[in-house]
mmCIF file of C-alpha atoms in Angstrom:
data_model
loop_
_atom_site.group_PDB
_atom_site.id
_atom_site.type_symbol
_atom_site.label_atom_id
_atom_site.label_comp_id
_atom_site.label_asym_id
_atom_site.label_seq_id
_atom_site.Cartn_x
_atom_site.Cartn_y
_atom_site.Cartn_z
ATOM 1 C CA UNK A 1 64.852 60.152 140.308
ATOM 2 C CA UNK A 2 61.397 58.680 139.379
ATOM 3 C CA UNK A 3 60.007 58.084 136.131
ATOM 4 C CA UNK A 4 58.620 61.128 135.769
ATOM 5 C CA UNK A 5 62.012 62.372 135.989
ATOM 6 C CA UNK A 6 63.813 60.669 133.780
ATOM 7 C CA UNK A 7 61.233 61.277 131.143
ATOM 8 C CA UNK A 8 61.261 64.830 131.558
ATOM 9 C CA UNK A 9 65.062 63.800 131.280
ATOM 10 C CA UNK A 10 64.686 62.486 127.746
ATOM 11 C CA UNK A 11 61.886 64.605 126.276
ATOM 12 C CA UNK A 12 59.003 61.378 126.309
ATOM 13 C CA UNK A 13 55.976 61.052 128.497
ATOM 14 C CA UNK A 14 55.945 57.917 131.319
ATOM 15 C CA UNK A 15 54.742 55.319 129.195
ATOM 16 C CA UNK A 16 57.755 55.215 127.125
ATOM 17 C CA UNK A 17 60.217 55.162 130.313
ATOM 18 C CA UNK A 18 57.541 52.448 131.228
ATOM 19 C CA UNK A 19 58.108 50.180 128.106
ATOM 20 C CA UNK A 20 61.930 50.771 128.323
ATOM 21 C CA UNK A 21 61.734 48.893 132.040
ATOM 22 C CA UNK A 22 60.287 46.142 130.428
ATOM 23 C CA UNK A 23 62.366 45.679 127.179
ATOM 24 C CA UNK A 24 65.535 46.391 127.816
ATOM 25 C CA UNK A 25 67.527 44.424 130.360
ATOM 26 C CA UNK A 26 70.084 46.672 131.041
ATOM 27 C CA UNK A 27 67.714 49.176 132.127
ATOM 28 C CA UNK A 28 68.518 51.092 135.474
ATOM 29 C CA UNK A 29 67.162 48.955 138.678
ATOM 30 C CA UNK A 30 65.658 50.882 141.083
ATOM 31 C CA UNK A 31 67.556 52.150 143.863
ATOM 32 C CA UNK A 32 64.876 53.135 146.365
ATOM 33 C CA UNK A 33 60.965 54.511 146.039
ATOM 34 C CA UNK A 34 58.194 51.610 146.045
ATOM 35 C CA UNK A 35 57.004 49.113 143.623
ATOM 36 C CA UNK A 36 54.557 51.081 141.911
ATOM 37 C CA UNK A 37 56.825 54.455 142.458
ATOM 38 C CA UNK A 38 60.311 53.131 142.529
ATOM 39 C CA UNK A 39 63.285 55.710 141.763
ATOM 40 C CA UNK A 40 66.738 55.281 139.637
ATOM 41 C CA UNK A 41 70.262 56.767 140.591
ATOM 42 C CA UNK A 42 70.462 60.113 138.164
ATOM 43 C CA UNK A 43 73.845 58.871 137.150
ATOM 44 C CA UNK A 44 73.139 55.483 136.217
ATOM 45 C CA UNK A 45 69.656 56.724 134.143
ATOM 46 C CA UNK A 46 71.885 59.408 132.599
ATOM 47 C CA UNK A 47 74.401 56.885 131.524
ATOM 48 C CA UNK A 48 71.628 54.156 130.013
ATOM 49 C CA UNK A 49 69.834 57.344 128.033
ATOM 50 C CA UNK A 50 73.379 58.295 126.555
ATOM 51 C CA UNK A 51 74.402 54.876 125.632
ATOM 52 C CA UNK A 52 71.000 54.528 123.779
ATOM 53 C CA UNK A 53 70.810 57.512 121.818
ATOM 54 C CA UNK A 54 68.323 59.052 124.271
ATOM 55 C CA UNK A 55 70.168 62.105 125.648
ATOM 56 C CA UNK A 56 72.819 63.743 124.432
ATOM 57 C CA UNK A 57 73.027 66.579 127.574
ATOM 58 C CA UNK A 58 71.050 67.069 130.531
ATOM 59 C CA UNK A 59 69.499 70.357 130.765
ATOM 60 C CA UNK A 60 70.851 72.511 133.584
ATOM 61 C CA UNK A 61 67.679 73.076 135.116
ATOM 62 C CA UNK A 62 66.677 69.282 135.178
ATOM 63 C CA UNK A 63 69.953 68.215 136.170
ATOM 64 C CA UNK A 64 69.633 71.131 139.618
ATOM 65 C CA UNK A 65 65.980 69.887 139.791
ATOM 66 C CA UNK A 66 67.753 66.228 140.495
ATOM 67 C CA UNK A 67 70.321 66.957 142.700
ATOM 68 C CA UNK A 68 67.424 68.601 145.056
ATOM 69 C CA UNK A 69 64.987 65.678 144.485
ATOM 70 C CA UNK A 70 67.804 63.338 145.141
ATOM 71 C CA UNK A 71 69.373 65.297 148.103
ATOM 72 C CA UNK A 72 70.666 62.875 150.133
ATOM 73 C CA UNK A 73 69.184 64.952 153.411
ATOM 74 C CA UNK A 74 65.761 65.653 151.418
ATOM 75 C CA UNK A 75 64.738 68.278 148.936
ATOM 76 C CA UNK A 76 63.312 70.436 151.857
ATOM 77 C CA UNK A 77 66.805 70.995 153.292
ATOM 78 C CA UNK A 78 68.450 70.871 149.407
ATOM 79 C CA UNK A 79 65.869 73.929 149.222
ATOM 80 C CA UNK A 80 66.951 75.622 151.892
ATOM 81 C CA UNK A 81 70.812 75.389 150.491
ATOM 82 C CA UNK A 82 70.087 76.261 147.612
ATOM 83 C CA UNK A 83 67.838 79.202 148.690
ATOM 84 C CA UNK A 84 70.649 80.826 151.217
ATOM 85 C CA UNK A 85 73.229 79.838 147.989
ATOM 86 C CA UNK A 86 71.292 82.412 145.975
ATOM 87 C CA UNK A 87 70.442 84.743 147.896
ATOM 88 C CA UNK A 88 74.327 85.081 147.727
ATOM 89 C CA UNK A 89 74.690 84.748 144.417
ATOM 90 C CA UNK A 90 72.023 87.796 144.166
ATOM 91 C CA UNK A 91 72.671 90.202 146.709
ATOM 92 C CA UNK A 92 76.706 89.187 146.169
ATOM 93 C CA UNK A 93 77.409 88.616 142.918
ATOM 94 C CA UNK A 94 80.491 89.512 142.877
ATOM 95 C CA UNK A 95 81.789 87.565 145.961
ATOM 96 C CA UNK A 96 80.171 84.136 144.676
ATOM 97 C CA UNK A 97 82.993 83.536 141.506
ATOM 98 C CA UNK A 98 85.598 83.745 143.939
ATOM 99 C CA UNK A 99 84.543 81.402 146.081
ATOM 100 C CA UNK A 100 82.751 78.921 143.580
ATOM 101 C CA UNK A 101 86.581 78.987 141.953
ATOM 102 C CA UNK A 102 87.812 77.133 145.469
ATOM 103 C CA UNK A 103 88.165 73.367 145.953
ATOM 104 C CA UNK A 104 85.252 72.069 147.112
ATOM 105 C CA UNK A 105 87.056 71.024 150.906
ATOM 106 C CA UNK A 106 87.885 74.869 151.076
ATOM 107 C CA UNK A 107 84.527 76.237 149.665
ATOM 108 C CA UNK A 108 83.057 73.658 152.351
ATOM 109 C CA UNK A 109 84.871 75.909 155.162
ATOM 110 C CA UNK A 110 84.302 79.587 154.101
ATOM 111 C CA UNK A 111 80.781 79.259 152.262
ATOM 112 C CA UNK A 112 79.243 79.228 156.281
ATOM 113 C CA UNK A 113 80.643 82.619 157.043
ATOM 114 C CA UNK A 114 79.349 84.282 153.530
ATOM 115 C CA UNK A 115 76.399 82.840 153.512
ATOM 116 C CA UNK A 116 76.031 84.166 157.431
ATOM 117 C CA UNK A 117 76.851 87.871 156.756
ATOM 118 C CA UNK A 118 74.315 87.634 153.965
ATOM 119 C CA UNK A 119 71.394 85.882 155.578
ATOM 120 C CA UNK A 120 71.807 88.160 158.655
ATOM 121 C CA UNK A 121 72.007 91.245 156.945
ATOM 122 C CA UNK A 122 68.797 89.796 154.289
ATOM 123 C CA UNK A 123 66.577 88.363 157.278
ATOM 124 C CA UNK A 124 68.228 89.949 160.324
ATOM 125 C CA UNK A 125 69.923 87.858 163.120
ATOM 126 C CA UNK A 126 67.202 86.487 164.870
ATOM 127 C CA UNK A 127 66.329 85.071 161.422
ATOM 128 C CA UNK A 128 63.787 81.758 161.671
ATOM 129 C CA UNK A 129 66.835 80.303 158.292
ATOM 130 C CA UNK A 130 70.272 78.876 160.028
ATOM 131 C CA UNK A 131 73.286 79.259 158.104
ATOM 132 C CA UNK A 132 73.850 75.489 156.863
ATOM 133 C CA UNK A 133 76.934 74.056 158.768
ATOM 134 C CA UNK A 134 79.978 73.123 156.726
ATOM 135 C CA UNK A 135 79.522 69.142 157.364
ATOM 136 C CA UNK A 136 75.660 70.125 155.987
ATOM 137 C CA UNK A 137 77.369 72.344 153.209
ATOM 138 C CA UNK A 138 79.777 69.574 151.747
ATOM 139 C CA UNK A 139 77.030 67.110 150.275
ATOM 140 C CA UNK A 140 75.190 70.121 148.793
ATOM 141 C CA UNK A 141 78.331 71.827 147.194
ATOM 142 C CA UNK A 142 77.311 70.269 143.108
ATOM 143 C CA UNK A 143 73.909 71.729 143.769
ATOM 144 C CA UNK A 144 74.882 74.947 145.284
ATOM 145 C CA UNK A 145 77.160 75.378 142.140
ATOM 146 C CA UNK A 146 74.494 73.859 139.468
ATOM 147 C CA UNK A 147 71.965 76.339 141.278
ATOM 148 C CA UNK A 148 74.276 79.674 141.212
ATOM 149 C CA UNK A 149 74.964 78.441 137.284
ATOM 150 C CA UNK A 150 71.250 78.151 136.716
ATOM 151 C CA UNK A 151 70.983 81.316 138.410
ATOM 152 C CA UNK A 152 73.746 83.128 136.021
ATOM 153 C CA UNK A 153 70.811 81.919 133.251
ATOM 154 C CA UNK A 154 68.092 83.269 134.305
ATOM 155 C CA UNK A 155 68.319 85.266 137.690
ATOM 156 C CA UNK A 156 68.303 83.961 140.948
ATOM 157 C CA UNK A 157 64.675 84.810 141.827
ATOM 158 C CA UNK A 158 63.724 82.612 138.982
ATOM 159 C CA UNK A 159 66.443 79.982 139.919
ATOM 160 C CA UNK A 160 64.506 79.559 143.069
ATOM 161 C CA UNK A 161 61.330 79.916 141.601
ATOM 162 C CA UNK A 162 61.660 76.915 139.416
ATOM 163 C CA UNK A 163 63.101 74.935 141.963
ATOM 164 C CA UNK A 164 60.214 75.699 144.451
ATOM 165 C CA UNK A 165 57.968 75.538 142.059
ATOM 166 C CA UNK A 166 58.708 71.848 140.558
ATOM 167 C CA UNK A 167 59.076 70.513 144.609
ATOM 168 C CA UNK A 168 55.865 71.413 145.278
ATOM 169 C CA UNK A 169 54.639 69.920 142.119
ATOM 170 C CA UNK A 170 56.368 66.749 142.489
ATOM 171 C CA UNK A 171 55.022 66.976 146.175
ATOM 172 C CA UNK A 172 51.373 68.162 145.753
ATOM 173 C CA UNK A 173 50.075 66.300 148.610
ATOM 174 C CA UNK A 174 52.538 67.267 151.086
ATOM 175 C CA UNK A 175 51.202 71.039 150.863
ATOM 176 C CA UNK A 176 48.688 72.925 151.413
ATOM 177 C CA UNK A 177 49.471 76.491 149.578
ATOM 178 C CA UNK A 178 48.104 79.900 151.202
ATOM 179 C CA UNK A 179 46.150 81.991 148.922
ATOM 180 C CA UNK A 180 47.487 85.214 148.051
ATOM 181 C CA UNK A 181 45.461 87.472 149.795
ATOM 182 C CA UNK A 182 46.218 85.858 153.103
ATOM 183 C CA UNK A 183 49.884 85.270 152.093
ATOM 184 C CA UNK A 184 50.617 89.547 151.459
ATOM 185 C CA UNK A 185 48.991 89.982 154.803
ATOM 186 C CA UNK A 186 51.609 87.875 156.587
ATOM 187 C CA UNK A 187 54.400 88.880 154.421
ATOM 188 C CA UNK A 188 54.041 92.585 155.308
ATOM 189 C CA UNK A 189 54.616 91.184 159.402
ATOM 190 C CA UNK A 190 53.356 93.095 162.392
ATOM 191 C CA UNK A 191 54.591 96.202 161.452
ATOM 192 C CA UNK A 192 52.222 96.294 158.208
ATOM 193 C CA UNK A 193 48.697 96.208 157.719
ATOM 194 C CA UNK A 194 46.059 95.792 159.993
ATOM 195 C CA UNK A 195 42.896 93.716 158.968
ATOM 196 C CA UNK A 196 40.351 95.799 161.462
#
């Protein structure tokens, strides 16, 4: 997580994470990023915050928005888990308690099968979305559950939305965003409306 993060983390703006670097020893050490953009371990960050008085619970849409910014194969893929996860969640709600009550190594082998009935009959088979593999599935299964809680919260549309939304903010570079107009037209496919 960067600095950004973990003052979203603790409710004050970058300068204060910044001062905390420098006066307090026991402070977090990086764990990756660069010197001028380094990033902490969410565990470790959420441990020093607690210990000073500085957090007293994450919030569950922070702590989701970590696990994808911290997904150990990239918050483009942790999207895309999280995306097929609720679309579950959504258009099975009543299949996705069952299965988030199973240990995680059992969750890990049926989840692939769910989540392939319910992309395939969302997107169709020759769908451009694979169903995540279970090897794939095990390293995502804490933010496939922290999503489908968010998601109990406040919908799984707006799960995803946020989620999107904050990895493109955090990314702003990376992306170049289609305006709407242009973005309807390809959304309605071949099939819809014709521009001539």
């Amino acid at each position: 997580m960067t600095a950004v993060g973990i003052a979203r983390l603790a409710g004050v703006g970058r300068a204060a994470v910044s001062n905390w670097r420098r006066r307090h020893a026991g402070f977090p050490k990086p764990v990756g990023g660069t010197e001028t953009s380094p990033s902490f371990a969410l565990a470790e960050v959420e441990e020093w915050l607690r210990a000073q008085g500085k957090l007293a619970e994450v919030p569950l849409r922070e702590r989701v928005w970590q696990q994808v910014a911290g997904h150990p194969a990239g918050a483009v893929t942790a999207l895309v888990h999280a995306g097929c996860a609720l679309l579950l969640v959504r258009d099975r709600s009543a299949a996705w308690p069952s299965l988030a009550a199973l240990p995680d190594e059992r969750l890990t082998e049926v989840l692939p099968v769910a989540l392939e009935e319910t992309l395939t009959e969302r997107l169709g088979p020759g769908r451009a979305v694979l169903t995540p593999a279970p090897g794939a599935l095990a390293v995502s299964l804490p933010l496939l559950r922290g999503a489908a809680e968010l998601a109990a919260d406040t919908g799984a549309r707006q799960a995803f939305e946020f989620l999107l939304g904050r990895h493109l903010d955090a990314n702003p570079r990376q992306y170049t965003l289609t305006p709407p107009g242009p973005a309807a037209l390809m959304a309605a496919g071949p099939g819809g409306v014709s521009v001539y």
